[in-house]
Coordinates of C-alpha atoms in Angstrom, one line a residue:
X1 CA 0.0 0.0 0.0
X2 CA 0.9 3.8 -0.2
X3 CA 2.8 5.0 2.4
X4 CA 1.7 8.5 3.9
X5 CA 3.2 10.5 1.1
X6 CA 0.6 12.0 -1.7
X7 CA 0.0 9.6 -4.6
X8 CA 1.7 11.1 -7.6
X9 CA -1.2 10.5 -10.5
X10 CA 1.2 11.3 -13.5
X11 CA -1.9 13.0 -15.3
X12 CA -3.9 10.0 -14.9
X13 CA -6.9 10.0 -12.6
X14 CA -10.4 8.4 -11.7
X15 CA -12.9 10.5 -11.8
X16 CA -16.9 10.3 -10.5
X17 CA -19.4 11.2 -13.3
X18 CA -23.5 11.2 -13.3
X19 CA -24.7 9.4 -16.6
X20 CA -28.3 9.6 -18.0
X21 CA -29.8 6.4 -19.4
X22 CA -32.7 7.7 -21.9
X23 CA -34.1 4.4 -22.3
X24 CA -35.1 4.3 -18.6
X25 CA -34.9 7.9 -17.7
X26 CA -32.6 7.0 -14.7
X27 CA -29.2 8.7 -13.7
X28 CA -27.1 6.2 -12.7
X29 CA -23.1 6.8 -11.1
X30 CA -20.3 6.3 -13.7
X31 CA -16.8 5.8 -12.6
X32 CA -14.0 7.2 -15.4
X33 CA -10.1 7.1 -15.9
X34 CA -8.9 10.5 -17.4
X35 CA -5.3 11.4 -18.7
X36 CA -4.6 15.1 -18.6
X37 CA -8.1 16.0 -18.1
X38 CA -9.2 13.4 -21.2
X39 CA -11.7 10.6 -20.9
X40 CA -10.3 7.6 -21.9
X41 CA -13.3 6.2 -24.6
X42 CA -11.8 2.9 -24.8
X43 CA -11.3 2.0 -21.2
X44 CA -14.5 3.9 -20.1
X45 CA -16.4 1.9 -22.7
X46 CA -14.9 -1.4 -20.9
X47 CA -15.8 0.5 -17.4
X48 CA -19.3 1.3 -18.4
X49 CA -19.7 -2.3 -18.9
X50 CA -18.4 -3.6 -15.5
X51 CA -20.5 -1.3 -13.9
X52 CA -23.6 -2.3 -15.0
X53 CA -24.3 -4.3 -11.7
X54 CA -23.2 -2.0 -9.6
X55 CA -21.3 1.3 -10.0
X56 CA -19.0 0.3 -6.5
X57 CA -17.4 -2.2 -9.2
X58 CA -17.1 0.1 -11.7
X59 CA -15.2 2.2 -9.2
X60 CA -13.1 -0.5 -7.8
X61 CA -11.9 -1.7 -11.3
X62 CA -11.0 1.5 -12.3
X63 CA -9.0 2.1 -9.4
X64 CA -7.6 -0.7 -9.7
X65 CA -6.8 -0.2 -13.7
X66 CA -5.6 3.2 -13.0
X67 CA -2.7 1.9 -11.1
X68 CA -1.2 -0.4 -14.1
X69 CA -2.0 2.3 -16.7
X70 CA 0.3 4.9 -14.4
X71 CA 3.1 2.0 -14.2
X72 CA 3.3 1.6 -17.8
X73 CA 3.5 5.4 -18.8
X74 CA 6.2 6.2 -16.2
X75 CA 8.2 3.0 -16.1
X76 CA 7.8 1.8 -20.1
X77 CA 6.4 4.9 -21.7
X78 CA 3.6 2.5 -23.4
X79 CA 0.2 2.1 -24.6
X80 CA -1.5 -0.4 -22.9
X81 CA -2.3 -1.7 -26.1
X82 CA 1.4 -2.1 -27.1
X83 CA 1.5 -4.9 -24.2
X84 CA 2.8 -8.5 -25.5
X85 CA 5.5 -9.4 -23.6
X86 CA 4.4 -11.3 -20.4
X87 CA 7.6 -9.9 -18.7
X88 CA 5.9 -6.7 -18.2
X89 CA 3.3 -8.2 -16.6
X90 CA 5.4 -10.5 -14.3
X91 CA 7.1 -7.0 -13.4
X92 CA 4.1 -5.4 -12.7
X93 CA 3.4 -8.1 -9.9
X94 CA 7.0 -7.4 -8.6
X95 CA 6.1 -3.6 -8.6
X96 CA 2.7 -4.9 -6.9
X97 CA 4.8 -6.5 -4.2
X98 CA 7.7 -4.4 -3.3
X99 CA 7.8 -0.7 -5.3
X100 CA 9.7 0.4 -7.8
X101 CA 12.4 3.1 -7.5
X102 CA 11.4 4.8 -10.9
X103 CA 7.9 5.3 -8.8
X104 CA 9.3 6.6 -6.2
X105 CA 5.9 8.0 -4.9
X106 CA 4.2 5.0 -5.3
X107 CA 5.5 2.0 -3.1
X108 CA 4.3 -1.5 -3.2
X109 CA 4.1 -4.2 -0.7
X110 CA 0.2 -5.1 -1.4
X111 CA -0.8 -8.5 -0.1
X112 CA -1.2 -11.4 -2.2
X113 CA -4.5 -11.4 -2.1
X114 CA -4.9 -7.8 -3.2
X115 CA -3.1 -8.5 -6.1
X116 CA -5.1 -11.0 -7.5
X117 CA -7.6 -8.9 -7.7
X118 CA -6.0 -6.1 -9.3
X119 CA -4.3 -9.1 -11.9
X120 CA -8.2 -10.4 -12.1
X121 CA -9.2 -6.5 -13.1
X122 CA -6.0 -6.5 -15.5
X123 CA -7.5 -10.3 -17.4
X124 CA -10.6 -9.2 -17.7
X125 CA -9.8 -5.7 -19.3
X126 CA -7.3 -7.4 -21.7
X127 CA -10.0 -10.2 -22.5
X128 CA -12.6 -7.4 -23.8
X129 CA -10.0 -6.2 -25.6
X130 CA -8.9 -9.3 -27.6
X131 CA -13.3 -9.9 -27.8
X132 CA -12.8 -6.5 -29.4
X133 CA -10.3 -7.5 -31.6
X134 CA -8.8 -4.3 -30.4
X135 CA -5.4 -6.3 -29.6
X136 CA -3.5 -9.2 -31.5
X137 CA -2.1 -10.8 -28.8
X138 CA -3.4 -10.7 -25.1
X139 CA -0.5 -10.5 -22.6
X140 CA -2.4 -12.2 -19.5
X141 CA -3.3 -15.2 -21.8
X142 CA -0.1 -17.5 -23.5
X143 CA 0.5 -21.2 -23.8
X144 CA -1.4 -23.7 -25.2
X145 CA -2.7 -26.8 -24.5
X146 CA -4.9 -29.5 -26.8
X147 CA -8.1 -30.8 -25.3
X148 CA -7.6 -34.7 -25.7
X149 CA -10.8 -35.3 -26.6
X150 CA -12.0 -32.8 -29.1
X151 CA -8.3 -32.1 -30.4
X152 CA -9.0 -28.0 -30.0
X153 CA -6.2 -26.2 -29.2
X154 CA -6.9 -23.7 -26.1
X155 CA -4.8 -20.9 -24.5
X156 CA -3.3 -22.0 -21.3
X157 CA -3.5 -19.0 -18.8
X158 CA -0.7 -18.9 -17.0
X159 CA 1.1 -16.6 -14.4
X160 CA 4.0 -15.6 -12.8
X161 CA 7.1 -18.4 -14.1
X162 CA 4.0 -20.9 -14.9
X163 CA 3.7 -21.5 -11.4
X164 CA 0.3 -20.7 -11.2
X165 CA -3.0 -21.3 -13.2
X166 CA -6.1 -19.4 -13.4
X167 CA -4.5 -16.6 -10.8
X168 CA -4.9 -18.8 -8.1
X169 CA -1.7 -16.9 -5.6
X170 CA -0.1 -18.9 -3.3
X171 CA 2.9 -17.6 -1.3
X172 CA 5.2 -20.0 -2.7
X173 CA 4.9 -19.0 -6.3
X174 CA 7.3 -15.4 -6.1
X175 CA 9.8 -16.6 -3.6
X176 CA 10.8 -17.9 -0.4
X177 CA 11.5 -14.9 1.3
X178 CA 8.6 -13.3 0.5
X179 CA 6.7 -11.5 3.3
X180 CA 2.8 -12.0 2.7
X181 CA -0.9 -11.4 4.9
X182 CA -2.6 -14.1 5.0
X183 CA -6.0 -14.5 3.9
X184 CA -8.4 -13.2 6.2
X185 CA -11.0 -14.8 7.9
X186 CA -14.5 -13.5 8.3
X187 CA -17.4 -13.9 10.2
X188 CA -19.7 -14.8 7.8
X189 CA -22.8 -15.5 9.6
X190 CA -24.2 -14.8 12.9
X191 CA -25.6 -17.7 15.5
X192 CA -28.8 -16.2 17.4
X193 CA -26.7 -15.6 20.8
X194 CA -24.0 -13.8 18.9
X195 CA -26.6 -11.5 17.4
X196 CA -28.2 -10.8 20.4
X197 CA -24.4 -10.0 22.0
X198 CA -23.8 -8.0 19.3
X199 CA -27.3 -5.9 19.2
X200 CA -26.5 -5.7 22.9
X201 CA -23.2 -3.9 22.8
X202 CA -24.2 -1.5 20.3
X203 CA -24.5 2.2 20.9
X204 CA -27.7 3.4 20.1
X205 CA -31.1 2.5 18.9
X206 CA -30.5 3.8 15.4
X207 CA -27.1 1.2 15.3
X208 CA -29.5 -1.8 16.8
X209 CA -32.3 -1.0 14.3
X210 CA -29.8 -0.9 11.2
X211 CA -28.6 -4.1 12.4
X212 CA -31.5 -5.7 12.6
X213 CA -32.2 -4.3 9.7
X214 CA -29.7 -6.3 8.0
X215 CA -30.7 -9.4 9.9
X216 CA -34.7 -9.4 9.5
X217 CA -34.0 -7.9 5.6
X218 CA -31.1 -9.3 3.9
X219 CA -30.7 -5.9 2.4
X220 CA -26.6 -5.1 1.5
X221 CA -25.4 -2.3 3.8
X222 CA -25.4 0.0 1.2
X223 CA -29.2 -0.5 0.5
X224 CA -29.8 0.0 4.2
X225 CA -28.0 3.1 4.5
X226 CA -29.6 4.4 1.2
X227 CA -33.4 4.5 2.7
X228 CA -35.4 7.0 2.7
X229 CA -38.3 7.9 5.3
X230 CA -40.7 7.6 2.6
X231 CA -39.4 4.4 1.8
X232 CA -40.9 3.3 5.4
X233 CA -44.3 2.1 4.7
X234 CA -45.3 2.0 8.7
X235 CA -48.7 1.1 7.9
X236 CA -48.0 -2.2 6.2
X237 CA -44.5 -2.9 7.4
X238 CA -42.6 -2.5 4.8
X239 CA -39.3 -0.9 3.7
X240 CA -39.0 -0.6 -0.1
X241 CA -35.4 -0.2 -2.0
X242 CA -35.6 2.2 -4.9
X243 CA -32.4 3.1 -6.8
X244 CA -30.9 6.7 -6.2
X245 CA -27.6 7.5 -7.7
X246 CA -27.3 11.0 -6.4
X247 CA -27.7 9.9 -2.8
X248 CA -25.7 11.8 -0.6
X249 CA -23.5 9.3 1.1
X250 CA -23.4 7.2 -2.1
X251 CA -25.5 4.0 -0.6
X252 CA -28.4 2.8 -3.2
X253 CA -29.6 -0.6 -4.0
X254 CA -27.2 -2.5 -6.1
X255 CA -29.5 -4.7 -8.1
X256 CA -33.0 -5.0 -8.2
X257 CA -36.0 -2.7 -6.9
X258 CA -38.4 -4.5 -4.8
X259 CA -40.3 -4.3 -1.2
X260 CA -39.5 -5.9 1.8
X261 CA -41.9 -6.8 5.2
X262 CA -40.1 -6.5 8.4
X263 CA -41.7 -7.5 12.0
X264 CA -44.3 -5.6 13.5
X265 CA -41.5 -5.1 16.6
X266 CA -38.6 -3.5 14.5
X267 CA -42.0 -1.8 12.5
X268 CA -42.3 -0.3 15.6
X269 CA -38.9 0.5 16.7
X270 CA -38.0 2.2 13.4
X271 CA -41.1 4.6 13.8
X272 CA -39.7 5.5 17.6
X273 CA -36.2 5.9 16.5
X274 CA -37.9 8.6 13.9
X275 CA -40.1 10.6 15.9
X276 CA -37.7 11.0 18.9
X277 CA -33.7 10.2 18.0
X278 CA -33.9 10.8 14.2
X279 CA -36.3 14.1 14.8
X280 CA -33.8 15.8 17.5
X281 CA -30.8 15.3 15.1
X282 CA -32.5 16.5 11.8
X283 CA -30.7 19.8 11.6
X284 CA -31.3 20.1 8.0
X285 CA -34.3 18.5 6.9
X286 CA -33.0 15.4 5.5
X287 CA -34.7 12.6 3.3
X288 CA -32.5 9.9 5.2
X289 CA -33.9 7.9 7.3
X290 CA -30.5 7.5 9.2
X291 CA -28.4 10.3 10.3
X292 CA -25.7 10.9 12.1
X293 CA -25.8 12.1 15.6
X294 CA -22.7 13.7 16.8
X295 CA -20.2 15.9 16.0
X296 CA -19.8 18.7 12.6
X297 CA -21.6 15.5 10.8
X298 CA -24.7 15.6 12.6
X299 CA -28.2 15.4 10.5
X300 CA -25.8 13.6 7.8
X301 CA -26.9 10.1 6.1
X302 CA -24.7 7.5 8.0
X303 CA -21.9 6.3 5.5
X304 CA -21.2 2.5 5.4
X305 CA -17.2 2.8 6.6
X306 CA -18.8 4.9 9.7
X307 CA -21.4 2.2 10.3
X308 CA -18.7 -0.6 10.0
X309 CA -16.7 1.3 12.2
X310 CA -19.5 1.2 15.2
X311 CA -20.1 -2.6 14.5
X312 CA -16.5 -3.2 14.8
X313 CA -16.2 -1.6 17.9
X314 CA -19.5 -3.6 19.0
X315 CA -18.2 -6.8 18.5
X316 CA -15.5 -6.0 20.0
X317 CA -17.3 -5.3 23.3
X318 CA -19.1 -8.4 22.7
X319 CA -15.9 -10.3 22.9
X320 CA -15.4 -10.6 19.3
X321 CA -12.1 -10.5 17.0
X322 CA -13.5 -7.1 15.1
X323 CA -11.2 -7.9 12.3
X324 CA -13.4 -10.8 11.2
X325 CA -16.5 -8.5 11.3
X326 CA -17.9 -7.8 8.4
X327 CA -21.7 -5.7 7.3
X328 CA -22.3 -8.2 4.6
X329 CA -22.5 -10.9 7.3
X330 CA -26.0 -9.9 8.7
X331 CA -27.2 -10.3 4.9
X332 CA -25.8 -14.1 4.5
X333 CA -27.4 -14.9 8.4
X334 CA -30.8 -13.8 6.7
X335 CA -29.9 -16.2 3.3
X336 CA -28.9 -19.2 5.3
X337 CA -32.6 -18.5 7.3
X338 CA -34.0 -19.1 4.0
X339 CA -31.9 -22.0 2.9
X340 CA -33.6 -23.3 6.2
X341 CA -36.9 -22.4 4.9
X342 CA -36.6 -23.9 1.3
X343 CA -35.1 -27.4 2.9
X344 CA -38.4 -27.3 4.9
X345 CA -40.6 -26.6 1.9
X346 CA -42.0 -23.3 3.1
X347 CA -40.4 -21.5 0.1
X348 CA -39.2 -21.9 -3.3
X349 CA -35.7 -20.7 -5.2
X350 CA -38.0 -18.1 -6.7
X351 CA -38.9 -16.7 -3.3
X352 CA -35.1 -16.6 -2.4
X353 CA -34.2 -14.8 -5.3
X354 CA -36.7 -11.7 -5.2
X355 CA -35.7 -11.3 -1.4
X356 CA -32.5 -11.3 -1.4
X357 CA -32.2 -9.3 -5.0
X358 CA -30.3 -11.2 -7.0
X359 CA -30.9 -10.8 -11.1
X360 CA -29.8 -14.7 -11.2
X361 CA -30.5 -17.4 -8.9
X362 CA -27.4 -19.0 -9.9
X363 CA -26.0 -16.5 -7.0
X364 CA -27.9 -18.8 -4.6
X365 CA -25.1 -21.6 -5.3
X366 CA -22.7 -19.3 -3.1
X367 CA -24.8 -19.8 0.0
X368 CA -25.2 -23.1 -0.4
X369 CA -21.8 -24.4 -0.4
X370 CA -21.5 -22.4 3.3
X371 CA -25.5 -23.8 4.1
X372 CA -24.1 -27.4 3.2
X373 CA -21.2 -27.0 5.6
X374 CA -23.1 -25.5 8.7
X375 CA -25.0 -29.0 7.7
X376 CA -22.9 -30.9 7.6
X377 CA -20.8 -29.5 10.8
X378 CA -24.6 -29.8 12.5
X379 CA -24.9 -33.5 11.4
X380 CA -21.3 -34.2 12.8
X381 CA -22.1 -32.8 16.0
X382 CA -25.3 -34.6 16.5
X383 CA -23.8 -37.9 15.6
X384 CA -20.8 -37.8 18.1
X385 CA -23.6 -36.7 20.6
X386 CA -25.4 -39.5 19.9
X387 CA -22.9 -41.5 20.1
X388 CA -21.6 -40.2 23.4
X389 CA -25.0 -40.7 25.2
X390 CA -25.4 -44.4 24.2
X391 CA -21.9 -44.8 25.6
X392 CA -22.8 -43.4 28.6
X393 CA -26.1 -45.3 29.0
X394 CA -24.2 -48.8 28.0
X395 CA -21.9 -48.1 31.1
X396 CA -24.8 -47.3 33.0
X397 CA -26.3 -50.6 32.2
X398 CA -22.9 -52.4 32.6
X399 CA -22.8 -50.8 36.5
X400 CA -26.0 -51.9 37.2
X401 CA -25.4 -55.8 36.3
X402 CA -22.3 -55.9 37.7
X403 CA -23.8 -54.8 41.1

């Protein structure tokens, strides 16, 4: 990562745009990488693409892009589409990993794991371009290998001295003496007494009811912090996600519109929190239905890195290691309730898919593999229970003929 001295951009830059769709009539955030005050039209065209699903990918790619295209200019003086040689991208990862001197400004030592994401940004840019036929010869994508049964010929992607295949990282493939962070671990989803420890240790009703929120909703953090008061239906409990790209603190709903019902008691505590918390705070007539309420900020929409802040310091209270705390985990504790629900019939895939927002259901196979695993673990336990008790009742009965 960066060090504390100022990131020299070299002319190039990400910049934050509003873009009008006339087909829909919606304005929608659009990330953009500019050199000397220039769009870019071929990488924003590749840009506009990722960021059709949501514009915090767009954002993260081009960040992330932004970095190789300033390596290249200073170090090589190149076009990104004068790239062949796999060498300069096998430098690139050592520039990734420990600096450059040429970059003086710009240091290295990212972990492993942040680099394969900035190699899988780098892959998929160079792919659309060779889709494009804007490029000959893609410098992510060499070797080839013959498919014994159909006698194609395919590209073997490869990476960093062959070692490794499909960008799949491991320590051992750079060097010995390599320094790396491991992987971390996160929480991914919450038990019922570590909820309630956790809604027990947090500050304030309007922290509880977000969390809950999360919990009861399955709604992204970003949705969450994106709702309006109108968007509280208090009549018939529900909370409806509508997509604003001009929000103030940048949270809208990342995929699909819909309505959500929530239990009569957080119907209740939400309508509390805004007549007497919310209402003291509201210092500037906001449409948010949560604000901040302390310090120069106050009557502000809460921002997600503030909100993860406060649950981090909430676990943390609760006797939790806060950096395996993560918002999204409240949203996977409400998926595996409904993988519950659809093994006991009282739903369909169909039902999962509108709740949790998701334009395919295919993303329902990620929360499986973790359901199947709580399962399983479940399964394990109750066997060796099981197990345990007819030991102990077999040396009961042993006692009791021997006496």
């Amino acid at each position: 990562m960066t060090s504390n001295k100022k990131r020299e951009t070299y002319g190039l830059v990400v910049e934050k745009g509003l873009k009008h769709i006339p087909n829909t009539g919606e304005t929608r955030i659009q990330y953009y990488i500019t050199e000397d005050d220039l769009p870019l039209y071929e990488i924003n065209r590749w840009l506009e693409i990722v960021s059709l699903g949501s514009y915090k990918t767009g954002e993260s790619y081009a960040n992330k892009l932004v970095i190789f295209l300033r390596y290249l200019k200073v170090k090589y003086q190149m076009h990104y589409r004068d790239v062949q040689s796999k060498a300069i991208i096998e430098e690139y990862i050592k520039y990734l990993l420990y600096g450059d001197e040429v970059m003086v400004k710009m240091e290295g030592k990212r972990s492993l794991s942040s680099i394969e994401q900035y190699i899988s940004v780098l892959k998929g840019f160079y792919e659309w371009l060779e889709d494009q036929k804007e490029i000959e010869q893609n410098p992510i994508k060499y070797g080839v290998k013959r498919n014994k049964k159909t006698g194609n010929r395919h590209l073997k992607k490869r990476f960093l001295y062959g070692q490794i295949y499909n960008f799949e990282i491991n320590e051992n493939n750079i060097t010995g003496k390599l320094r790396y962070k491991e992987r971390r671990s996160h929480l991914k989803w919450y038990s019922e007494s570590q909820t309630e420890r956790i809604i027990d240790s947090l500050p304030s009703r309007r922290d509880k009811i977000i969390f809950k929120i999360l919990l009861e909703t399955g709604m992204r953090i970003g949705e969450c912090l994106g709702l309006h008061l109108k968007h509280h239906d208090f009549h018939e409990g529900i909370l409806s996600l509508e997509k604003n790209y001009d929000n103030q603190n940048e949270a809208t709903v990342k995929s699909k519109e819909r309505e959500l019902y929530i239990s009569d008691s957080l119907n209740d505590e939400i309508l509390d929190y805004i007549r007497s918390d919310r209402h003291e705070v509201d210092n500037k007539l906001s449409e948010f239905l949560f604000l901040n309420h302390k310090g120069p900020t106050t009557g502000n929409p809460v921002e997600r890195r503030n909100y993860l802040k406060i649950l981090k310091e909430a676990a943390e209270r609760a006797g939790f290691d806060p950096k395996k705390i993560i918002t999204h985990a409240g949203r996977s504790t409400h998926a595996q309730y409904l993988l519950d629900l659809l093994e006991e019939g009282k739903i369909t895939e169909g039902f999962i898919k509108e709740q949790m927002g998701w334009n395919s259901i295919d993303t329902l196979k990620n929360y499986v593999k973790v359901f199947d695993s709580r399962k399983r673990a479940e399964i394990a336990k109750d066997i060796v229970e099981r197990k345990a008790k007819k030991r102990t009742k077999s040396r009961k009965e042993n006692s009791i003929v021997h006496d």
